[in-house]
């Protein structure tokens, strides 16, 4: 893939301790502050809990843990009185439902810092390579000397909704 | 989505869950049940003729527990006999409840699927709604060796 093949793409950089994700802004419904989460009983450890968002219940996940890494360390998990869980610091990036999923299946990804918008085109994209060893990462790209992870949305969907 | 169902609000420790209060759901106070003396997942039994129905104790994370604090048990119809969930409290929700569809993430914890199929946002807090069939199957699994 070269820069000449790309048009300008509005994207969002979502920082995590496993690396910064780069996703099309059109995939993102909203970035919201950390809020109390209700536990989803009997869920895998990468499900951090469920948040109330626009009158919906939205699961919030840790991509770091999904990728087999340690969770964000500057956002330590805290047991809240009332059985709810909250993380300090960071943001929650609310994704629209993934392709072929039901219209209510929004989900949140914990970001370790405020996500940033970026316009990606051939003038800033200097390299792209296939993912090295993680099924959730489709490829990595280099922009302005920073490396970003492009998530494999199909693999992500398969893990979220097996 | 406004539901016509009447719901029960089930408290397990400091967590709350909804369950549709339809046909085949029976709520019994603790004093009408026979306590189990073995200290396992079964807290008590409801005697029904020559049969007895187990009431399973769960904590707020739906892990089997053996605690003294429960006050009521909610029995769900399933084969070969109903199975119950012992709860700290059970209340009838008397006002209309707007339950939105909700799909839990991750693998389903029971062969019958996920334990939740909807959620109610109550004053900004998420209350998950049990899927009755999956909950009954889950409880049967926990009480199978009772």
Short mmCIF file of C-alpha atoms in Angstrom, two decimals:
data_model
loop_
_atom_site.label_atom_id
_atom_site.label_comp_id
_atom_site.label_asym_id
_atom_site.label_seq_id
_atom_site.Cartn_x
_atom_site.Cartn_y
_atom_site.Cartn_z
CA UNK A 1 0.00 0.00 0.00
CA UNK A 2 1.41 3.41 -0.94
CA UNK A 3 0.33 6.92 -0.20
CA UNK A 4 -0.92 7.48 -3.73
CA UNK A 5 -3.55 4.80 -3.21
CA UNK A 6 -5.11 6.64 -0.29
CA UNK A 7 -7.54 9.50 -0.24
CA UNK A 8 -7.79 11.68 2.84
CA UNK A 9 -9.27 9.71 5.70
CA UNK A 10 -10.57 11.21 8.91
CA UNK A 11 -9.38 8.91 11.64
CA UNK A 12 -9.23 8.74 15.39
CA UNK A 13 -6.11 7.78 17.30
CA UNK A 14 -7.12 5.76 20.36
CA UNK A 15 -4.20 5.38 22.79
CA UNK A 16 -3.85 2.13 24.71
CA UNK A 17 -0.87 0.66 26.49
CA UNK A 18 -0.67 -1.95 23.73
CA UNK A 19 -0.20 0.82 21.18
CA UNK A 20 -2.34 3.45 19.57
CA UNK A 21 -5.21 2.27 17.44
CA UNK A 22 -6.05 4.13 14.28
CA UNK A 23 -9.68 3.77 13.28
CA UNK A 24 -11.87 5.64 10.82
CA UNK A 25 -13.80 8.37 12.62
CA UNK A 26 -16.95 6.99 11.02
CA UNK A 27 -16.61 3.94 13.30
CA UNK A 28 -16.79 6.08 16.42
CA UNK A 29 -20.06 7.26 17.95
CA UNK A 30 -18.61 9.29 20.81
CA UNK A 31 -15.70 9.67 23.19
CA UNK A 32 -16.92 9.96 26.78
CA UNK A 33 -15.31 10.43 30.18
CA UNK A 34 -14.78 7.44 32.40
CA UNK A 35 -17.98 6.57 34.21
CA UNK A 36 -19.05 3.90 36.70
CA UNK A 37 -19.37 0.45 35.18
CA UNK A 38 -21.67 -2.33 36.27
CA UNK A 39 -20.00 -5.73 36.28
CA UNK A 40 -21.07 -8.27 33.65
CA UNK A 41 -21.09 -11.47 35.71
CA UNK A 42 -19.19 -14.48 34.40
CA UNK A 43 -17.52 -12.47 31.66
CA UNK A 44 -13.92 -12.81 30.46
CA UNK A 45 -11.37 -10.48 32.07
CA UNK A 46 -11.27 -8.17 29.08
CA UNK A 47 -14.87 -7.14 29.72
CA UNK A 48 -14.41 -4.26 32.13
CA UNK A 49 -18.10 -3.74 32.72
CA UNK A 50 -21.19 -2.10 31.29
CA UNK A 51 -21.88 1.59 31.06
CA UNK A 52 -25.11 3.52 30.61
CA UNK A 53 -24.87 5.56 27.42
CA UNK A 54 -27.75 7.34 25.69
CA UNK A 55 -30.28 5.09 27.45
CA UNK A 56 -28.43 1.99 26.30
CA UNK A 57 -26.28 -0.53 28.11
CA UNK A 58 -22.88 -0.60 26.42
CA UNK A 59 -20.16 -3.11 27.27
CA UNK A 60 -16.71 -1.63 27.80
CA UNK A 61 -13.66 -3.73 26.91
CA UNK A 62 -9.91 -3.55 27.33
CA UNK A 63 -8.19 -4.10 24.01
CA UNK A 64 -4.91 -4.58 25.85
CA UNK A 65 -6.30 -7.56 27.73
CA UNK A 66 -7.98 -8.86 24.57
CA UNK A 67 -4.54 -8.79 22.96
CA UNK A 68 -3.06 -10.74 25.86
CA UNK A 69 -1.30 -7.83 27.50
CA UNK A 70 -1.55 -6.17 30.89
CA UNK A 71 -4.36 -3.67 31.32
CA UNK A 72 -3.74 0.05 31.28
CA UNK A 73 -1.69 0.70 34.39
CA UNK A 74 -2.56 4.36 34.87
CA UNK A 75 -6.22 3.51 35.00
CA UNK A 76 -6.32 1.12 37.90
CA UNK A 77 -9.49 -0.83 38.38
CA UNK A 78 -11.36 0.16 41.48
CA UNK A 79 -14.13 -1.75 43.13
CA UNK A 80 -16.88 0.71 43.77
CA UNK A 81 -19.39 0.54 46.55
CA UNK A 82 -22.53 -0.91 45.08
CA UNK A 83 -20.74 -3.53 43.06
CA UNK A 84 -19.86 -1.16 40.28
CA UNK A 85 -16.45 -0.72 38.80
CA UNK A 86 -14.73 2.44 37.72
CA UNK A 87 -11.40 3.30 36.18
CA UNK A 88 -9.55 6.47 36.92
CA UNK A 89 -8.09 8.45 34.05
CA UNK A 90 -8.47 7.77 30.38
CA UNK A 91 -11.57 7.89 28.21
CA UNK A 92 -14.07 5.47 26.78
CA UNK A 93 -14.34 5.40 22.99
CA UNK A 94 -17.82 4.25 21.99
CA UNK A 95 -17.83 2.34 18.70
CA UNK A 96 -20.81 1.95 16.41
CA UNK A 97 -21.94 -1.68 16.00
CA UNK A 98 -19.51 -3.65 13.87
CA UNK A 99 -20.50 -4.76 10.35
CA UNK A 100 -23.24 -7.42 10.30
CA UNK A 101 -23.97 -6.91 13.98
CA UNK A 102 -27.30 -5.79 15.45
CA UNK A 103 -28.03 -2.07 15.61
CA UNK A 104 -27.98 -1.93 19.40
CA UNK A 105 -24.53 -3.54 19.74
CA UNK A 106 -22.46 -0.47 20.46
CA UNK A 107 -19.34 -1.19 22.50
CA UNK A 108 -16.77 0.88 24.33
CA UNK A 109 -12.99 0.61 24.31
CA UNK A 110 -10.99 1.95 27.22
CA UNK A 111 -8.40 4.48 26.05
CA UNK A 112 -5.43 5.32 28.23
CA UNK A 113 -5.61 8.99 27.23
CA UNK A 114 -7.75 11.38 25.24
CA UNK A 115 -8.20 10.10 21.67
CA UNK A 116 -7.04 12.49 18.97
CA UNK A 117 -8.36 13.11 15.49
CA UNK A 118 -6.02 12.72 12.53
CA UNK A 119 -6.34 13.20 8.81
CA UNK A 120 -4.48 10.40 7.11
CA UNK A 121 -3.36 10.67 3.50
CA UNK A 122 -0.40 9.82 1.36
CA UNK A 123 1.64 12.78 2.58
CA UNK A 124 1.77 11.53 6.15
CA UNK A 125 1.62 7.78 5.69
CA UNK A 126 5.16 6.56 5.30
CA UNK A 127 4.86 2.83 5.73
CA UNK A 128 2.57 -0.07 6.37
CA UNK A 129 3.26 -3.66 7.29
CA UNK A 130 1.29 -6.74 8.04
CA UNK A 131 0.51 -7.40 11.65
CA UNK A 132 3.16 -9.19 13.65
CA UNK A 133 1.45 -11.89 15.54
CA UNK A 134 -1.77 -10.54 16.96
CA UNK A 135 -5.04 -11.65 15.43
CA UNK A 136 -6.80 -8.44 16.44
CA UNK A 137 -4.35 -6.28 14.48
CA UNK A 138 -4.75 -6.22 10.71
CA UNK A 139 -1.61 -4.17 10.08
CA UNK A 140 0.60 -1.48 11.49
CA UNK A 141 1.22 1.87 9.82
CA UNK A 142 3.80 4.58 10.42
CA UNK A 143 2.71 8.20 10.41
CA UNK A 144 5.07 11.05 11.33
CA UNK A 145 7.45 8.64 13.06
CA UNK A 146 4.67 7.11 15.14
CA UNK A 147 3.41 3.56 14.70
CA UNK A 148 -0.31 2.83 14.80
CA UNK A 149 -2.27 -0.39 14.96
CA UNK A 150 -5.09 -0.93 12.48
CA UNK A 151 -7.58 -3.25 14.15
CA UNK A 152 -8.98 -6.25 12.32
CA UNK A 153 -12.67 -5.53 12.82
CA UNK A 154 -13.67 -9.03 11.71
CA UNK A 155 -11.43 -10.64 14.31
CA UNK A 156 -12.61 -8.16 16.91
CA UNK A 157 -16.23 -9.01 16.15
CA UNK A 158 -15.51 -12.73 16.40
CA UNK A 159 -13.96 -12.26 19.82
CA UNK A 160 -16.66 -9.93 21.13
CA UNK A 161 -19.52 -12.09 19.83
CA UNK A 162 -18.27 -15.69 19.48
CA UNK B 1 -38.60 -0.52 23.96
CA UNK B 2 -41.35 -0.35 26.59
CA UNK B 3 -42.09 -3.74 28.00
CA UNK B 4 -45.55 -4.96 28.92
CA UNK B 5 -43.98 -7.48 31.23
CA UNK B 6 -44.12 -7.09 34.94
CA UNK B 7 -40.68 -7.45 36.39
CA UNK B 8 -39.09 -8.63 39.56
CA UNK B 9 -36.07 -6.76 40.85
CA UNK B 10 -33.74 -9.33 42.36
CA UNK B 11 -31.00 -8.19 44.72
CA UNK B 12 -27.92 -10.35 45.09
CA UNK B 13 -25.68 -8.64 47.57
CA UNK B 14 -25.42 -5.06 46.31
CA UNK B 15 -26.20 -5.92 42.68
CA UNK B 16 -29.66 -5.84 41.13
CA UNK B 17 -31.08 -7.79 38.21
CA UNK B 18 -34.43 -7.88 36.44
CA UNK B 19 -36.47 -10.98 35.75
CA UNK B 20 -39.77 -11.01 33.86
CA UNK B 21 -42.44 -12.08 36.29
CA UNK B 22 -44.40 -14.27 33.93
CA UNK B 23 -46.01 -17.65 34.02
CA UNK B 24 -43.93 -20.26 35.73
CA UNK B 25 -42.19 -17.90 38.15
CA UNK B 26 -42.86 -18.44 41.85
CA UNK B 27 -41.49 -16.34 44.71
CA UNK B 28 -41.30 -17.92 48.12
CA UNK B 29 -40.20 -16.40 51.44
CA UNK B 30 -37.33 -18.09 53.17
CA UNK B 31 -39.45 -19.27 56.09
CA UNK B 32 -41.56 -21.43 53.79
CA UNK B 33 -38.54 -23.38 52.56
CA UNK B 34 -36.64 -26.21 54.16
CA UNK B 35 -33.02 -25.23 54.85
CA UNK B 36 -30.23 -27.31 53.39
CA UNK B 37 -27.65 -28.39 55.94
CA UNK B 38 -24.78 -29.27 53.64
CA UNK B 39 -23.33 -25.79 53.09
CA UNK B 40 -23.13 -26.09 49.32
CA UNK B 41 -24.71 -24.15 46.50
CA UNK B 42 -28.19 -25.24 47.55
CA UNK B 43 -29.49 -22.95 50.31
CA UNK B 44 -32.89 -24.51 50.77
CA UNK B 45 -35.55 -26.71 49.27
CA UNK B 46 -39.17 -26.15 48.37
CA UNK B 47 -41.13 -29.27 49.13
CA UNK B 48 -43.71 -30.11 46.47
CA UNK B 49 -45.45 -33.42 47.07
CA UNK B 50 -42.89 -36.15 46.68
CA UNK B 51 -40.46 -33.77 44.96
CA UNK B 52 -38.25 -31.00 46.22
CA UNK B 53 -36.99 -28.02 44.30
CA UNK B 54 -33.53 -26.61 45.10
CA UNK B 55 -32.91 -22.90 45.71
CA UNK B 56 -29.37 -21.98 44.68
CA UNK B 57 -27.37 -19.23 46.39
CA UNK B 58 -25.40 -16.84 44.19
CA UNK B 59 -23.35 -13.78 44.99
CA UNK B 60 -23.49 -10.56 42.96
CA UNK B 61 -21.05 -12.03 40.45
CA UNK B 62 -23.29 -15.09 40.08
CA UNK B 63 -20.81 -17.35 41.80
CA UNK B 64 -22.31 -20.06 43.98
CA UNK B 65 -22.33 -19.02 47.60
CA UNK B 66 -23.41 -20.28 50.96
CA UNK B 67 -24.60 -17.23 52.88
CA UNK B 68 -27.23 -16.52 55.48
CA UNK B 69 -28.50 -13.19 54.25
CA UNK B 70 -31.03 -14.32 51.67
CA UNK B 71 -34.71 -13.68 52.31
CA UNK B 72 -36.61 -15.03 49.30
CA UNK B 73 -36.21 -17.52 46.51
CA UNK B 74 -37.43 -17.15 42.94
CA UNK B 75 -38.31 -20.46 41.30
CA UNK B 76 -38.27 -20.86 37.54
CA UNK B 77 -40.15 -23.56 35.73
CA UNK B 78 -37.85 -26.00 33.98
CA UNK B 79 -37.58 -29.74 33.61
CA UNK B 80 -37.75 -32.08 35.43
CA UNK B 81 -38.78 -29.69 38.22
CA UNK B 82 -38.44 -25.96 38.96
CA UNK B 83 -35.17 -24.56 40.24
CA UNK B 84 -34.77 -21.53 42.45
CA UNK B 85 -32.47 -18.58 42.98
CA UNK B 86 -32.04 -17.45 46.58
CA UNK B 87 -31.91 -13.67 46.79
CA UNK B 88 -31.30 -11.07 49.46
CA UNK B 89 -34.50 -9.37 48.37
CA UNK B 90 -37.08 -9.61 45.59
CA UNK B 91 -39.37 -6.71 44.75
CA UNK B 92 -42.10 -6.31 42.15
CA UNK B 93 -41.39 -3.33 39.90
CA UNK B 94 -44.74 -1.59 39.87
CA UNK B 95 -44.04 1.03 37.19
CA UNK B 96 -43.42 0.57 33.46
CA UNK B 97 -39.89 -0.47 32.65
CA UNK B 98 -38.10 0.34 29.41
CA UNK B 99 -35.84 -2.60 28.71
CA UNK B 100 -33.45 -2.18 25.80
CA UNK B 101 -31.91 -5.06 23.94
CA UNK B 102 -28.44 -5.94 25.13
CA UNK B 103 -25.93 -8.48 23.86
CA UNK B 104 -23.28 -9.49 26.39
CA UNK B 105 -19.74 -9.70 25.04
CA UNK B 106 -17.57 -12.76 25.30
CA UNK B 107 -18.47 -16.44 25.28
CA UNK B 108 -21.85 -17.46 26.69
CA UNK B 109 -21.35 -18.92 30.17
CA UNK B 110 -24.05 -21.57 29.75
CA UNK B 111 -24.89 -24.11 27.04
CA UNK B 112 -28.24 -22.34 26.80
CA UNK B 113 -26.59 -19.06 25.88
CA UNK B 114 -26.03 -15.77 27.63
CA UNK B 115 -27.65 -15.08 30.97
CA UNK B 116 -28.77 -11.60 29.93
CA UNK B 117 -30.76 -10.39 26.97
CA UNK B 118 -31.72 -6.88 27.92
CA UNK B 119 -30.94 -4.00 30.19
CA UNK B 120 -32.86 -1.28 31.98
CA UNK B 121 -31.24 2.07 32.56
CA UNK B 122 -32.59 3.08 35.94
CA UNK B 123 -31.57 6.59 37.00
CA UNK B 124 -28.37 6.32 35.01
CA UNK B 125 -27.46 2.86 36.29
CA UNK B 126 -27.49 -0.34 34.26
CA UNK B 127 -29.69 -3.16 35.52
CA UNK B 128 -29.29 -6.35 33.49
CA UNK B 129 -32.33 -8.48 32.64
CA UNK B 130 -32.01 -12.21 33.04
CA UNK B 131 -32.87 -14.51 30.18
CA UNK B 132 -35.13 -16.97 32.06
CA UNK B 133 -34.23 -20.10 30.11
CA UNK B 134 -30.49 -19.56 30.40
CA UNK B 135 -30.79 -18.67 34.08
CA UNK B 136 -32.78 -21.83 34.77
CA UNK B 137 -30.22 -23.94 32.91
CA UNK B 138 -27.39 -22.24 34.79
CA UNK B 139 -29.04 -22.88 38.15
CA UNK B 140 -29.77 -26.50 37.22
CA UNK B 141 -26.10 -26.94 36.41
CA UNK B 142 -25.10 -25.63 39.82
CA UNK B 143 -27.65 -27.76 41.63
CA UNK B 144 -27.19 -30.89 39.57
CA UNK B 145 -25.14 -32.61 42.24
CA UNK B 146 -27.35 -31.60 45.13
#
